[in-house]
mmCIF file of C-alpha atoms in Angstrom:
data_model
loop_
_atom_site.group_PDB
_atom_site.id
_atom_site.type_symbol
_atom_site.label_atom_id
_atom_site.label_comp_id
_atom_site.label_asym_id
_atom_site.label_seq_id
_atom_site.Cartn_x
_atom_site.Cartn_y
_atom_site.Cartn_z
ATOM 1 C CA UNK A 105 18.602 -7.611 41.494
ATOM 2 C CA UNK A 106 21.145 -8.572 38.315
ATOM 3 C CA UNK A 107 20.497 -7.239 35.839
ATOM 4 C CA UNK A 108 18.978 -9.241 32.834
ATOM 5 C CA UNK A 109 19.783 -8.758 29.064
ATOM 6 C CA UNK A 110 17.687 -7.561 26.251
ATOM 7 C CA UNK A 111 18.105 -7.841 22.602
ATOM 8 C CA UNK A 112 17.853 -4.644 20.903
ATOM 9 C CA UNK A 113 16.344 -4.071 17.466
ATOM 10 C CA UNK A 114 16.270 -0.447 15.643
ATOM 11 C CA UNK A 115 12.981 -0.022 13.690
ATOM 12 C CA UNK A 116 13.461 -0.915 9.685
ATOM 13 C CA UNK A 117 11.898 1.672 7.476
ATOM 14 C CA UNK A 118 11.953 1.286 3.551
ATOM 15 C CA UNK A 119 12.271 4.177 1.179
ATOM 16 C CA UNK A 120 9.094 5.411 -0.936
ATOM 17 C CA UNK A 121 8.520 7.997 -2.928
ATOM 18 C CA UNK A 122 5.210 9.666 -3.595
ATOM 19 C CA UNK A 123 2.721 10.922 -6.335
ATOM 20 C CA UNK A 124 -1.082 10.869 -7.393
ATOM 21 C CA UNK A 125 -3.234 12.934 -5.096
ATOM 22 C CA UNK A 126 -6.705 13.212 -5.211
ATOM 23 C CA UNK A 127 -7.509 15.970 -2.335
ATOM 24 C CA UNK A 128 -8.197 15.776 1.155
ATOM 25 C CA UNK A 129 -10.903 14.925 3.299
ATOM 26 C CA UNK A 130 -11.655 17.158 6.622
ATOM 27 C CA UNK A 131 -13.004 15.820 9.953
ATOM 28 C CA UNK A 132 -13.139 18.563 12.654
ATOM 29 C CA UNK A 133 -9.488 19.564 13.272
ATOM 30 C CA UNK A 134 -7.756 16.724 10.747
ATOM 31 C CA UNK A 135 -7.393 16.528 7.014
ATOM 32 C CA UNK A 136 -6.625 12.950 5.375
ATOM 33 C CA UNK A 137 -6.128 11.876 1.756
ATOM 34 C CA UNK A 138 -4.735 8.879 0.346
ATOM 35 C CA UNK A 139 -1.590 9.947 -2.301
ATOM 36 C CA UNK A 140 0.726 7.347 -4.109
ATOM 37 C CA UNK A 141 4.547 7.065 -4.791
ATOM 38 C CA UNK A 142 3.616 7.128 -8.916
ATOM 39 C CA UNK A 143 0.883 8.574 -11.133
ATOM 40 C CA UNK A 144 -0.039 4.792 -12.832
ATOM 41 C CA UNK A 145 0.570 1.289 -11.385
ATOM 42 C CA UNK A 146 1.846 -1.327 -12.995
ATOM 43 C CA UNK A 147 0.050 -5.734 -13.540
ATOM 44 C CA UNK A 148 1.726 -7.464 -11.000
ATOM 45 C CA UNK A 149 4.041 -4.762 -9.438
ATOM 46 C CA UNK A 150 3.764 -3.652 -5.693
ATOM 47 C CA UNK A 151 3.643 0.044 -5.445
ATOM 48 C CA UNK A 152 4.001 2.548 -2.380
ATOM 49 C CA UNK A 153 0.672 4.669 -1.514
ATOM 50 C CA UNK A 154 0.971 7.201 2.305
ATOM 51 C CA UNK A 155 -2.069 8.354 4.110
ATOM 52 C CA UNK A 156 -1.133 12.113 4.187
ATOM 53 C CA UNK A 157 -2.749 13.968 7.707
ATOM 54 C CA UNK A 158 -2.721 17.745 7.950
ATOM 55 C CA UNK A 159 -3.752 18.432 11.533
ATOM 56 C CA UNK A 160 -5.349 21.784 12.722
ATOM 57 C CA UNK A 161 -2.258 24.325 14.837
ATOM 58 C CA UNK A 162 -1.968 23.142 18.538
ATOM 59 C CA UNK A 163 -3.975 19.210 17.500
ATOM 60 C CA UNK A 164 -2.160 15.700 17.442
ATOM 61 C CA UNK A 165 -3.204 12.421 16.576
ATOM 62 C CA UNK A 166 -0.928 9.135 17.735
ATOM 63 C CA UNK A 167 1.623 6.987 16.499
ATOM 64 C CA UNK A 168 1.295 3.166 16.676
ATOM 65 C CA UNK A 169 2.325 3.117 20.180
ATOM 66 C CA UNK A 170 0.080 6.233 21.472
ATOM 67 C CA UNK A 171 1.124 6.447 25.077
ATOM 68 C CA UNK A 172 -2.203 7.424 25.812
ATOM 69 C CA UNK A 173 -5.396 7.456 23.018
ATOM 70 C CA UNK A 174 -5.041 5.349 20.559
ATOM 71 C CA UNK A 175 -3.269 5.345 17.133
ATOM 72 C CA UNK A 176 -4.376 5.876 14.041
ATOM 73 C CA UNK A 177 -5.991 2.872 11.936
ATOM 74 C CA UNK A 178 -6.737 2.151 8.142
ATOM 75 C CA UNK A 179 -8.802 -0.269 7.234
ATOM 76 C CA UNK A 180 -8.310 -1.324 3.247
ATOM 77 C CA UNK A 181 -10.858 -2.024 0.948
ATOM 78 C CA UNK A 182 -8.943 -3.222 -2.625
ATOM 79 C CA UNK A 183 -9.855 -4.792 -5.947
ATOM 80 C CA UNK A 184 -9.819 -8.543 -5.765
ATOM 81 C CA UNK A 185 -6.230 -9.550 -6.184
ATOM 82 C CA UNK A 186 -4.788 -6.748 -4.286
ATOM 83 C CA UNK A 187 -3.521 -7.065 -0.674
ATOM 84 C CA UNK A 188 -1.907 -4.433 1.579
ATOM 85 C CA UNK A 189 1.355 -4.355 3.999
ATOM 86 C CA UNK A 190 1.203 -2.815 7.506
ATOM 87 C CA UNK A 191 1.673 0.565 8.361
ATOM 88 C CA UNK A 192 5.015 2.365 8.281
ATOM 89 C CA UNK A 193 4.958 4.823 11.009
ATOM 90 C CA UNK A 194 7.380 8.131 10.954
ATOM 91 C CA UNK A 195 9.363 8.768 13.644
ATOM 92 C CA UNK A 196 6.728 10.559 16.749
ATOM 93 C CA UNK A 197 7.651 13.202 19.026
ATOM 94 C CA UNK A 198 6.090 13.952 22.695
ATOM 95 C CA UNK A 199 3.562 15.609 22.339
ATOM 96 C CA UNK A 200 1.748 17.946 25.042
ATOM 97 C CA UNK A 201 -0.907 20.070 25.965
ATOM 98 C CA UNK A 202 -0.496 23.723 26.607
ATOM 99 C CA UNK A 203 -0.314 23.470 30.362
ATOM 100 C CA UNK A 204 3.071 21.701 29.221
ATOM 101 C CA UNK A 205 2.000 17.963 30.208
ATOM 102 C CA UNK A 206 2.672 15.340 28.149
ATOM 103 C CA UNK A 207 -0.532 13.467 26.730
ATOM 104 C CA UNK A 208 1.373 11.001 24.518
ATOM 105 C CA UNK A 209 3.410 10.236 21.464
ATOM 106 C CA UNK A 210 2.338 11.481 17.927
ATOM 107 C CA UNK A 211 2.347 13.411 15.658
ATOM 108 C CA UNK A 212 1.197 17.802 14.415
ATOM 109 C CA UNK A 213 1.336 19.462 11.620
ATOM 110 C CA UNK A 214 1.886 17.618 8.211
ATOM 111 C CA UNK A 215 2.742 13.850 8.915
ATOM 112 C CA UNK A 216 2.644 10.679 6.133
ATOM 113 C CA UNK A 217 1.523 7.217 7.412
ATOM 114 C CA UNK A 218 3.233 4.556 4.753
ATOM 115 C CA UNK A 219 1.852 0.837 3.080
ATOM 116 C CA UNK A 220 2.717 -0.776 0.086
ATOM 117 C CA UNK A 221 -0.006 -2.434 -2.337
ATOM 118 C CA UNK A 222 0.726 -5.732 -3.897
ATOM 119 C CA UNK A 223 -1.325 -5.715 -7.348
ATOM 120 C CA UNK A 224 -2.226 -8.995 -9.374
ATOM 121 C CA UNK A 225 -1.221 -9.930 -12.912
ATOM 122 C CA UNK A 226 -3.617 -9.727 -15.694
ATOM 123 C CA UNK A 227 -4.792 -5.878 -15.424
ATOM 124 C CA UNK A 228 -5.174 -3.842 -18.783
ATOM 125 C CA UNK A 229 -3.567 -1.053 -19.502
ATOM 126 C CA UNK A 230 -5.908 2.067 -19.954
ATOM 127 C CA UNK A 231 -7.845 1.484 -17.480
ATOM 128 C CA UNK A 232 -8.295 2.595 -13.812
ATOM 129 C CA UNK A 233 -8.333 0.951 -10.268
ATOM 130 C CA UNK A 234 -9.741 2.326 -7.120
ATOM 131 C CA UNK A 235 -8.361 1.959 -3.594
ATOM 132 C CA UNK A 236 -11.152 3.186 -0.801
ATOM 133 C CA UNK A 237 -9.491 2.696 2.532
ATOM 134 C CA UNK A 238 -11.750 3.732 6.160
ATOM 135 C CA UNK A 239 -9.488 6.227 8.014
ATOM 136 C CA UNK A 240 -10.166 6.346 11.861
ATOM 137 C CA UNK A 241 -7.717 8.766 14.349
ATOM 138 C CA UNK A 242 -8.190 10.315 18.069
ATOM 139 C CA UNK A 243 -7.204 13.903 17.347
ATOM 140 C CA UNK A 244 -6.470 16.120 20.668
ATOM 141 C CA UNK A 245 -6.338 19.497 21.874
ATOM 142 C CA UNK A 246 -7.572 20.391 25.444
ATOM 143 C CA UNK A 247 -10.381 17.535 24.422
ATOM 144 C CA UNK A 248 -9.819 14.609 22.701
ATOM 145 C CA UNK A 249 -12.176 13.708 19.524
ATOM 146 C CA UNK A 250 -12.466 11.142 17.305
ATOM 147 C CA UNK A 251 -12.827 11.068 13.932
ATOM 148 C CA UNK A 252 -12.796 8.855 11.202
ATOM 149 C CA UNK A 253 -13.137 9.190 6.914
ATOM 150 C CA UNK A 254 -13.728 7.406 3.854
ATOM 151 C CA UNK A 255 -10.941 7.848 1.464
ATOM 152 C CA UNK A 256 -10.124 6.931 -2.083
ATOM 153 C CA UNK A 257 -7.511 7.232 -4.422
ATOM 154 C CA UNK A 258 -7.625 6.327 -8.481
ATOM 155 C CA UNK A 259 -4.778 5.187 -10.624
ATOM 156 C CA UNK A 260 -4.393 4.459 -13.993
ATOM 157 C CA UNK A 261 -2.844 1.079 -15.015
ATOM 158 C CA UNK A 262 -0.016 1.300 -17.258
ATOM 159 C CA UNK A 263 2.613 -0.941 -18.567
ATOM 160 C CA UNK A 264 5.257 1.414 -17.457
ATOM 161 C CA UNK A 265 6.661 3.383 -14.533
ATOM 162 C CA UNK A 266 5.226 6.724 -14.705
ATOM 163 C CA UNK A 267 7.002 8.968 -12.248
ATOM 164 C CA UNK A 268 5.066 12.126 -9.977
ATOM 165 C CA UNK A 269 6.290 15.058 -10.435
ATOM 166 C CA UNK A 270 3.987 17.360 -8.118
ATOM 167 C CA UNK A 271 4.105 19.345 -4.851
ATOM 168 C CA UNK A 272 3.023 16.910 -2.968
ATOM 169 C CA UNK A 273 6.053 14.145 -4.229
ATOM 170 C CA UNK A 274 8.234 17.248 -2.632
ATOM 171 C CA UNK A 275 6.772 16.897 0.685
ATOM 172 C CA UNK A 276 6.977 13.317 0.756
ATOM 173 C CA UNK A 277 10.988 12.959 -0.104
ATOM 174 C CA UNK A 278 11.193 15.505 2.704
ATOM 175 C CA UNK A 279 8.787 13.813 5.137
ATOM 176 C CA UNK A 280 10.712 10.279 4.262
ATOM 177 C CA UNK A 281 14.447 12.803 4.986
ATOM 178 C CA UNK A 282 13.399 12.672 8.339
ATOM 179 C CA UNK A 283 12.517 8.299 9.015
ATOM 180 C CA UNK A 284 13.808 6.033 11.193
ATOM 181 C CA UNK A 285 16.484 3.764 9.143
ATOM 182 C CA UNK A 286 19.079 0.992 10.880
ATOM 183 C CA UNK A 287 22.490 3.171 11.232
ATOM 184 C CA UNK A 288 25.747 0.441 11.082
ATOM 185 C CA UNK A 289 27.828 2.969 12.189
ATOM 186 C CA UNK A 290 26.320 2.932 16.416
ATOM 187 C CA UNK A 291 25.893 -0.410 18.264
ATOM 188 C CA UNK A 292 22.565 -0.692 20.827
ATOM 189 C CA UNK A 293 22.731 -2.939 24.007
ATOM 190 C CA UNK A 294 20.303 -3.355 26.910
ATOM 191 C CA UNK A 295 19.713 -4.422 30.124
ATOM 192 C CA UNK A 296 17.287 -4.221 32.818
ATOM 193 C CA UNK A 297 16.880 -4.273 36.641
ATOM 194 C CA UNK A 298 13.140 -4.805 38.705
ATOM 195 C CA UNK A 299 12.703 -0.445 38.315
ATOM 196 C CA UNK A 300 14.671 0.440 35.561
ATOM 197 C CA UNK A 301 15.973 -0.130 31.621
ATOM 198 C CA UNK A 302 19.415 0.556 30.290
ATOM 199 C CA UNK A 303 20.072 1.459 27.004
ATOM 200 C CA UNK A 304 23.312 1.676 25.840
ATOM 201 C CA UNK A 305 24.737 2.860 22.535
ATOM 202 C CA UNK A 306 28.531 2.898 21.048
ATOM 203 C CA UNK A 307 29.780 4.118 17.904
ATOM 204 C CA UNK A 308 31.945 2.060 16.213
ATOM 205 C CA UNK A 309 35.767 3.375 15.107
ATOM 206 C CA UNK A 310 35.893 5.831 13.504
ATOM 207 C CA UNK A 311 32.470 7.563 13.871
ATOM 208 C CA UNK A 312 32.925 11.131 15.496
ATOM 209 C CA UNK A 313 29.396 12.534 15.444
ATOM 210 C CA UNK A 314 27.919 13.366 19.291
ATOM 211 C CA UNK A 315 24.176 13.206 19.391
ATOM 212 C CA UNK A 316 22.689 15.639 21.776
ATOM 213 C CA UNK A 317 18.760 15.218 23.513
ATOM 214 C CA UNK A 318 18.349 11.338 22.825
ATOM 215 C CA UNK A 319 15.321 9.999 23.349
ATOM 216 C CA UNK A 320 14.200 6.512 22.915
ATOM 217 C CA UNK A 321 10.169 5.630 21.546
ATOM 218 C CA UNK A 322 9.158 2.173 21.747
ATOM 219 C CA UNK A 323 6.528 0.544 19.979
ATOM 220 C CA UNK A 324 5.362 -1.752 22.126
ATOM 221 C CA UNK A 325 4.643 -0.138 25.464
ATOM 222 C CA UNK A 326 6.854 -1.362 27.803
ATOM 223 C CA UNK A 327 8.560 2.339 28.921
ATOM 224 C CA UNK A 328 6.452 4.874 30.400
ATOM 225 C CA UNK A 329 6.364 7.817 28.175
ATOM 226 C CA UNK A 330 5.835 10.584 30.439
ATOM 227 C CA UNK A 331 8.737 9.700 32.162
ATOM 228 C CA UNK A 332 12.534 11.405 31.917
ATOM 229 C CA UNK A 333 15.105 9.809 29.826
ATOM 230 C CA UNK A 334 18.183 10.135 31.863
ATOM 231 C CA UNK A 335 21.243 10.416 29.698
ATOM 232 C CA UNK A 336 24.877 10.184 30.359
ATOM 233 C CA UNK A 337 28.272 9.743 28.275
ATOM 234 C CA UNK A 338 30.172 6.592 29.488
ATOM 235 C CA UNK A 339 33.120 4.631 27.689
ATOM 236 C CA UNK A 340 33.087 6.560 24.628
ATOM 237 C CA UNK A 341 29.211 5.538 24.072
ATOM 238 C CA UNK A 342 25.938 7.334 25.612
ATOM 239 C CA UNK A 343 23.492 5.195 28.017
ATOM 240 C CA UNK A 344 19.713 6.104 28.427
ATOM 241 C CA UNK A 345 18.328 4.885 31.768
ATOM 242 C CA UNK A 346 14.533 4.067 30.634
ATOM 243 C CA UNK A 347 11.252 3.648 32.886
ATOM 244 C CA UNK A 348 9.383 0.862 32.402
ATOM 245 C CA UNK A 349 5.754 0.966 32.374
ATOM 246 C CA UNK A 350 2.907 -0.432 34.615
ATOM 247 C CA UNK A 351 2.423 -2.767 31.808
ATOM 248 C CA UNK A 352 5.585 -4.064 31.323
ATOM 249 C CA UNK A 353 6.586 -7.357 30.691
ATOM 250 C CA UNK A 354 8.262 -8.970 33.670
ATOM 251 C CA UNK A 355 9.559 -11.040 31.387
ATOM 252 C CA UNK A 356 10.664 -8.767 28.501
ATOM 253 C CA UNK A 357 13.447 -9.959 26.430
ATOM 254 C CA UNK A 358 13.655 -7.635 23.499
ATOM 255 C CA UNK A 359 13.099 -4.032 23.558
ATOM 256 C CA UNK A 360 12.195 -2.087 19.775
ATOM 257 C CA UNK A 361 11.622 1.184 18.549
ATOM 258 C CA UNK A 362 13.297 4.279 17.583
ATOM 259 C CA UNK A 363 16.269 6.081 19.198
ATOM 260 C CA UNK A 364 16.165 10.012 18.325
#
């Protein structure tokens, strides 16, 4: 079969920074708590707030494209005049059980789920706003359990920036370190056959780093998860050769996500 091409888009992820936090809430094996990117907001100025998730040693909850499970969802309930973006997802890793099989992509440990708040004009300074938000995640082990949470977060409005300074702004900038962001100096090209997808990427002149264990996650289920990611060095670039999923597209002209 010849093969046909795909357009191939790296995942865009925009910088925040992080501040106000108001505590946790704990569900069985997961803690959640909404935190901002500044201690005040500002009439008529989009801000940056994360959903932080501290999960229990040896649980995971899922990224946006969980594999298996489902990912985790928050459900926004603002002050009239306020709207929120979509989620901005960190980079997931395989995760497993401990027989060693793979149940998925997600995320353990400490992990920071991203939106940005659009505010309205018109607020007064010195007083506060509340965002509530309904948290709901499938957190696994052996077992798999849902859980869900009502969380809140209060800022004061101010007529200027006021900047965090606390512990938890230090985990963010290093939890944002490690993002997916579009890299000009590599070039991404695929193609696909009826059984398998090829991923190819070439560093342009001049670039001299060599990436070891790629892996590519995409968000929209079209690769099987569980399967190998056979790499090889070719022509100066490295090629990935992909599985595609039961439910893949027969038709699938664009592949997305996040090369590793």
């Amino acid at each position: 079969m010849k093969p046909s091409r795909l357009f191939f888009l790296f995942l865009v992820v925009i910088v925040v920074r992080l501040a106000a936090d108001p505590g946790p809430v704990k569900n069985g094996a997961v803690s959640v708590e909404l935190v901002a990117e500044q201690a005040s907001l500002q009439p008529g100025r989009s801000f940056w707030v994360a959903l932080k998730m501290e999960h229990d040693a040896h649980w995971h909850s899922y990224w946006i494209n969980p594999g298996t499970g489902y990912p985790t969802s928050l459900g926004w309930k603002l002050p009239e005049g306020f709207s929120a973006g979509p989620l901005v997802w960190p980079t997931p890793h395989v995760v497993k059980d401990t027989n060693g099989q793979v149940t998925g992509l997600g995320y353990e440990n400490e992990n920071f789920l991203f939106t940005e708040i659009t505010t309205r004009a018109g607020l007064p300074p010195g007083a506060s706003i509340m965002l509530q938000a309904k948290v709901g995640w499938l957190a696994c082990k052996e077992t798999c359990v849902p859980g869900e949470a009502q969380v809140e977060l209060t800022l004061p409005i101010s007529t200027t920036h006021t900047a965090d300074d606390s512990g938890t702004a230090k985990k963010f900038r290093e939890a944002f370190a490690q993002l997916p962001k579009p890299d000009s100096d590599w070039t991404a090209t695929a193609s696909r056959t009826e059984k398998s997808i090829t991923l190819r990427v070439t560093p342009t002149a001049g670039q001299s780093h060599r990436p070891t264990d790629l892996h590519f996650f995409d968000d929209n289920g079209q690769l099987d998860y569980s399967a190998s990611q056979i790499l090889r060095e070719e022509n100066g670039g490295y090629v990935l050769t992909l599985t595609p999923s039961s439910e893949a597209k027969p038709d699938l002209t664009r592949l997305t996500g996040v090369l590793t």
